[in-house]
């Protein structure tokens, strides 16, 4: 287990940062500028909070060289304080460490290949021909379907389901309750009755992907559903069959992406966004919260839909008028024509 | 096991109600005014249904004194019929009772403290230094992470996940599939690549909280995510890291609350509402369904966004005009100026 | 295990189709028109893709007689190529088959009735008086509550929860993480504090229903929540207490349906739709994605709400104007009156 206290000298060495102040001072935790106590580290990454700097009790600050110039307390000077905080956060993480080996209550198919450095938790079920790579951690009650593969340094928290034929890259983290490879929503309608289409594709997940709690990613209908390298998916996201998500795209919680939609690289989708199926979003697109995306996007930039919140009594009047909007627009045109006469 | 039949005399005693009618009549269940049979109890709490009272077959009614005055059948006169129904409903609940003790298939860390009156179901995993209080019921396949604590009379249905360092108050009910303490969505972007920020805070949940099926509550980035006393959360709600929810606030299904949002006491959020992060909602706010909340609310009252539903063919015309709305507004202003000349 | 390769003669026999071409040719998989290789079958069901037909490498095509007339390669002539593909897809499905019997790690109440042809996976928990029918497959770690019943040929994937008193019809498929019969969101407010109402109804699910991953269906408050025959529910759908859904209605992912809403037969709800409670939707209604349904619908047809997506900078201007819409409409009326003078 890593120690959870560090001297400023140690922190400076971890970050490769310039230390200004007491090298022997001991830090036991991280906190915000407002909350930090004298044995905690804090950081300033958003200029909005700069005014709080003079009042902070933090034992040491992560600062840019500009901010450090105006600060008299202990500080570590770094190029990007937020990135430095991200790095240090892992040193103060109390997530229990798992030991290598297979818990006696786990149920492992004989043909499954489990690396000797992997940690398989209680009650885990691993089916035929699955492959679990080096240093992979699989939490309690996970289910790993036949022929699925998890590459090295993966980490599945408790109660994750991978169906069969799901391929997971290196260093992928999957939170509890996520379901990867479920049977997508494919039915053929014949005379009013829906007939199920077997979903015979799989799911391929790249390296360094993060998948949030209770997120669902359906297997492909024919070919695989594809999640690129470095993609970050928050909680309760729904990704339908044959969606493709480009590298380093980040998607916030409660987003729903319909079948065969293709999203580019380095996109950001805010919470609650919905995409119809069979559209294509180019690289570098930012979609604001709860936007309904009904067509492809071919130019990078920010996109939105919806209306702004207001008191319900006012809103009701405007919402009624929305249903008359085309009529209002036509009447304005008539008025303009009349005026131009 | 509680008996599932009661005489009117017994029901009157449970409620402290005035009984009008046959004290020895036996009641075996509860039903709505329309559905109730002669051996069932019903209630009238919404004046909208008053006209159904004369036709009901119910064996006994819960009524206010005003409604009782006009009713000739058996009735129990109470101050608040809906509250009285809420109380009686528990006497007719057939949820299986669990016996105290630890199921032999449960896997409990040696350092965990389990009260002797607690019931630990099959396959439950409880990790190091977790504390399970008196009369707590933990359903099958739950996972309780290291150092998490559940205070007395808590009830977790099957397949609930608590990560480490989650603190749960007294009498808290958590439905299946809920995930409490998942790692929040925290990443620092450096040259187009997302770097994970360890989430080192926990979650603190007050007393008398209810958490719905498949709801997710992320642990804090630095300090804890906070759920107040008496908060009621429906199914499939997403609560991001460091959200704070005030006492006795009720939130309906499918709501998403972004990081560090702070919601006051006695608020109500209807289904499908979304909140951006880092905003503050004051006490006593009601937000209507599917509203997109993009800024703080400082006055109690009702708030809304969105547009009213209409036939799709009409809607398409109006939706197109929405994209011209600013232009239309400007043209109206021009017309007004012209008219004023 | 079914073989995963078939001659064209075999495929023609399965489908009752007319074969044009090499009857001995072997097919090993299915693919789209663009992706298909010479040993794979493809299909043309959407005229939009007809132009791809001349370039496909597919070893055989499923075609209508019209399209077959213009195609020189191997083909199987069928009335409905998409329906034929749906049927064939099951022959190429590599979902592992489960053998009959009860896994030794399963925990089954003595009073539960398990048909000898059923397959009960590892870690499954089945409580008192539950009934599991012929050929039912229950995946790892499922929980089946007391008195719940699953009729013949049902299939529950890993990690499904059925609470007590849930009745499931024949040939029902339930994906991982679904929670059926959770306690609905029923509380009586008394002086600002919410009092729980025990949910004493159950859930009744018809035949041929499909329930997606992490979907939640709450038990009824008094009578049962009802899901009709042939209903198809995608992932992450929330169905509140006492909802009724008519036969052969299909609901896409992330839809939320509030309590006691009643939806007719043969309806389609696109992704992200939300319904308020206590409304009624007639048969044959189609609701487009992310629509907010705030009142009953009495005429079949398509319905929508929301606004169309646009660049965020334009959107902001229009969203502000939405808050002035009632005022703008009134001003247009004033202008019209002035002009008519």
GROMACS .gro file of N, CA and C in nm, chain B residues 239-295:
model
  171
  580UNK      N    1  -2.627   1.128  -1.012
  580UNK     CA    2  -2.580   1.236  -0.925
  580UNK      C    3  -2.428   1.236  -0.931
  581UNK      N    4  -2.373   1.344  -0.984
  581UNK     CA    5  -2.228   1.350  -1.009
  581UNK      C    6  -2.152   1.387  -0.882
  582UNK      N    7  -2.021   1.389  -0.896
  582UNK     CA    8  -1.936   1.413  -0.778
  582UNK      C    9  -1.959   1.550  -0.717
  583UNK      N   10  -1.962   1.548  -0.582
  583UNK     CA   11  -1.973   1.670  -0.503
  583UNK      C   12  -2.104   1.746  -0.517
  584UNK      N   13  -2.205   1.678  -0.570
  584UNK     CA   14  -2.340   1.735  -0.561
  584UNK      C   15  -2.380   1.737  -0.414
  585UNK      N   16  -2.463   1.836  -0.378
  585UNK     CA   17  -2.522   1.842  -0.244
  585UNK      C   18  -2.672   1.855  -0.259
  586UNK      N   19  -2.748   1.771  -0.188
  586UNK     CA   20  -2.894   1.775  -0.196
  586UNK      C   21  -2.949   1.797  -0.056
  587UNK      N   22  -3.032   1.901  -0.043
  587UNK     CA   23  -3.084   1.940   0.089
  587UNK      C   24  -3.193   1.846   0.140
  588UNK      N   25  -3.220   1.856   0.269
  588UNK     CA   26  -3.314   1.766   0.336
  588UNK      C   27  -3.453   1.770   0.270
  589UNK      N   28  -3.514   1.651   0.264
  589UNK     CA   29  -3.653   1.635   0.221
  589UNK      C   30  -3.680   1.681   0.078
  590UNK      N   31  -3.578   1.684  -0.002
  590UNK     CA   32  -3.598   1.709  -0.145
  590UNK      C   33  -3.630   1.577  -0.214
  591UNK      N   34  -3.727   1.580  -0.308
  591UNK     CA   35  -3.768   1.459  -0.380
  591UNK      C   36  -3.735   1.477  -0.528
  592UNK      N   37  -3.675   1.374  -0.587
  592UNK     CA   38  -3.630   1.382  -0.726
  592UNK      C   39  -3.684   1.261  -0.802
  593UNK      N   40  -3.757   1.288  -0.910
  593UNK     CA   41  -3.819   1.180  -0.988
  593UNK      C   42  -3.718   1.117  -1.084
  594UNK      N   43  -3.761   1.015  -1.154
  594UNK     CA   44  -3.672   0.930  -1.232
  594UNK      C   45  -3.600   1.005  -1.344
  595UNK      N   46  -3.485   0.951  -1.381
  595UNK     CA   47  -3.413   0.993  -1.502
  595UNK      C   48  -3.359   1.135  -1.495
  596UNK      N   49  -3.349   1.190  -1.376
  596UNK     CA   50  -3.288   1.322  -1.359
  596UNK      C   51  -3.136   1.307  -1.358
  597UNK      N   52  -3.066   1.403  -1.418
  597UNK     CA   53  -2.920   1.405  -1.417
  597UNK      C   54  -2.871   1.535  -1.354
  598UNK      N   55  -2.785   1.523  -1.255
  598UNK     CA   56  -2.734   1.640  -1.183
  598UNK      C   57  -2.583   1.644  -1.197
  599UNK      N   58  -2.533   1.751  -1.258
  599UNK     CA   59  -2.390   1.758  -1.288
  599UNK      C   60  -2.309   1.798  -1.164
  600UNK      N   61  -2.181   1.784  -1.176
  600UNK     CA   62  -2.089   1.797  -1.063
  600UNK      C   63  -2.100   1.928  -0.988
  601UNK      N   64  -2.093   1.917  -0.855
  601UNK     CA   65  -2.089   2.032  -0.764
  601UNK      C   66  -2.215   2.118  -0.766
  602UNK      N   67  -2.322   2.071  -0.830
  602UNK     CA   68  -2.450   2.143  -0.817
  602UNK      C   69  -2.500   2.126  -0.675
  603UNK      N   70  -2.565   2.232  -0.624
  603UNK     CA   71  -2.615   2.230  -0.486
  603UNK      C   72  -2.764   2.259  -0.491
  604UNK      N   73  -2.843   2.165  -0.440
  604UNK     CA   74  -2.989   2.177  -0.442
  604UNK      C   75  -3.037   2.195  -0.299
  605UNK      N   76  -3.133   2.286  -0.281
  605UNK     CA   77  -3.179   2.320  -0.147
  605UNK      C   78  -3.270   2.216  -0.085
  606UNK      N   79  -3.333   2.255   0.025
  606UNK     CA   80  -3.425   2.168   0.098
  606UNK      C   81  -3.564   2.178   0.039
  607UNK      N   82  -3.641   2.070   0.057
  607UNK     CA   83  -3.782   2.070   0.017
  607UNK      C   84  -3.803   2.113  -0.127
  608UNK      N   85  -3.713   2.075  -0.214
  608UNK     CA   86  -3.732   2.096  -0.358
  608UNK      C   87  -3.796   1.972  -0.419
  609UNK      N   88  -3.856   1.989  -0.537
  609UNK     CA   89  -3.906   1.875  -0.613
  609UNK      C   90  -3.858   1.889  -0.757
  610UNK      N   91  -3.792   1.785  -0.807
  610UNK     CA   92  -3.750   1.783  -0.947
  610UNK      C   93  -3.830   1.674  -1.016
  611UNK      N   94  -3.906   1.710  -1.118
  611UNK     CA   95  -3.983   1.610  -1.192
  611UNK      C   96  -3.891   1.530  -1.284
  612UNK      N   97  -3.946   1.429  -1.349
  612UNK     CA   98  -3.866   1.334  -1.425
  612UNK      C   99  -3.790   1.397  -1.541
  613UNK      N  100  -3.671   1.348  -1.565
  613UNK     CA  101  -3.595   1.386  -1.684
  613UNK      C  102  -3.531   1.522  -1.679
  614UNK      N  103  -3.537   1.590  -1.565
  614UNK     CA  104  -3.471   1.721  -1.552
  614UNK      C  105  -3.319   1.703  -1.559
  615UNK      N  106  -3.250   1.804  -1.614
  615UNK     CA  107  -3.104   1.803  -1.616
  615UNK      C  108  -3.050   1.932  -1.557
  616UNK      N  109  -2.947   1.921  -1.475
  616UNK     CA  110  -2.883   2.040  -1.417
  616UNK      C  111  -2.738   2.046  -1.461
  617UNK      N  112  -2.693   2.164  -1.505
  617UNK     CA  113  -2.551   2.182  -1.530
  617UNK      C  114  -2.479   2.187  -1.395
  618UNK      N  115  -2.349   2.182  -1.399
  618UNK     CA  116  -2.270   2.178  -1.277
  618UNK      C  117  -2.250   2.315  -1.214
  619UNK      N  118  -2.206   2.314  -1.089
  619UNK     CA  119  -2.163   2.435  -1.020
  619UNK      C  120  -2.270   2.543  -1.010
  620UNK      N  121  -2.399   2.501  -1.005
  620UNK     CA  122  -2.505   2.598  -0.982
  620UNK      C  123  -2.569   2.569  -0.847
  621UNK      N  124  -2.654   2.662  -0.803
  621UNK     CA  125  -2.717   2.648  -0.673
  621UNK      C  126  -2.866   2.672  -0.689
  622UNK      N  127  -2.946   2.579  -0.635
  622UNK     CA  128  -3.092   2.590  -0.638
  622UNK      C  129  -3.137   2.615  -0.495
  623UNK      N  130  -3.212   2.721  -0.472
  623UNK     CA  131  -3.252   2.754  -0.334
  623UNK      C  132  -3.360   2.658  -0.284
  624UNK      N  133  -3.397   2.671  -0.157
  624UNK     CA  134  -3.501   2.584  -0.099
  624UNK      C  135  -3.636   2.608  -0.168
  625UNK      N  136  -3.718   2.506  -0.169
  625UNK     CA  137  -3.857   2.523  -0.211
  625UNK      C  138  -3.878   2.544  -0.360
  626UNK      N  139  -3.789   2.491  -0.442
  626UNK     CA  140  -3.803   2.506  -0.587
  626UNK      C  141  -3.867   2.381  -0.646
  627UNK      N  142  -3.959   2.400  -0.739
  627UNK     CA  143  -4.020   2.289  -0.815
  627UNK      C  144  -3.980   2.305  -0.960
  628UNK      N  145  -3.921   2.201  -1.017
  628UNK     CA  146  -3.878   2.207  -1.157
  628UNK      C  147  -3.959   2.105  -1.236
  629UNK      N  148  -4.026   2.150  -1.339
  629UNK     CA  149  -4.115   2.061  -1.415
  629UNK      C  150  -4.035   1.967  -1.506
  630UNK      N  151  -4.102   1.865  -1.555
  630UNK     CA  152  -4.036   1.755  -1.624
  630UNK      C  153  -3.950   1.797  -1.742
  631UNK      N  154  -3.834   1.735  -1.755
  631UNK     CA  155  -3.744   1.750  -1.868
  631UNK      C  156  -3.690   1.892  -1.885
  632UNK      N  157  -3.699   1.971  -1.780
  632UNK     CA  158  -3.642   2.107  -1.787
  632UNK      C  159  -3.489   2.101  -1.786
  633UNK      N  160  -3.429   2.185  -1.866
  633UNK     CA  161  -3.283   2.201  -1.870
  633UNK      C  162  -3.248   2.320  -1.782
  634UNK      N  163  -3.183   2.294  -1.670
  634UNK     CA  164  -3.152   2.400  -1.573
  634UNK      C  165  -3.009   2.445  -1.596
  635UNK      N  166  -2.995   2.564  -1.652
  635UNK     CA  167  -2.862   2.610  -1.695
  635UNK      C  168  -2.804   2.717  -1.604
  636UNK      N  169  -2.880   2.760  -1.506
  636UNK     CA  170  -2.824   2.862  -1.415
  636UNK      C  171  -2.886   2.847  -1.277
   0.00000   0.00000   0.00000
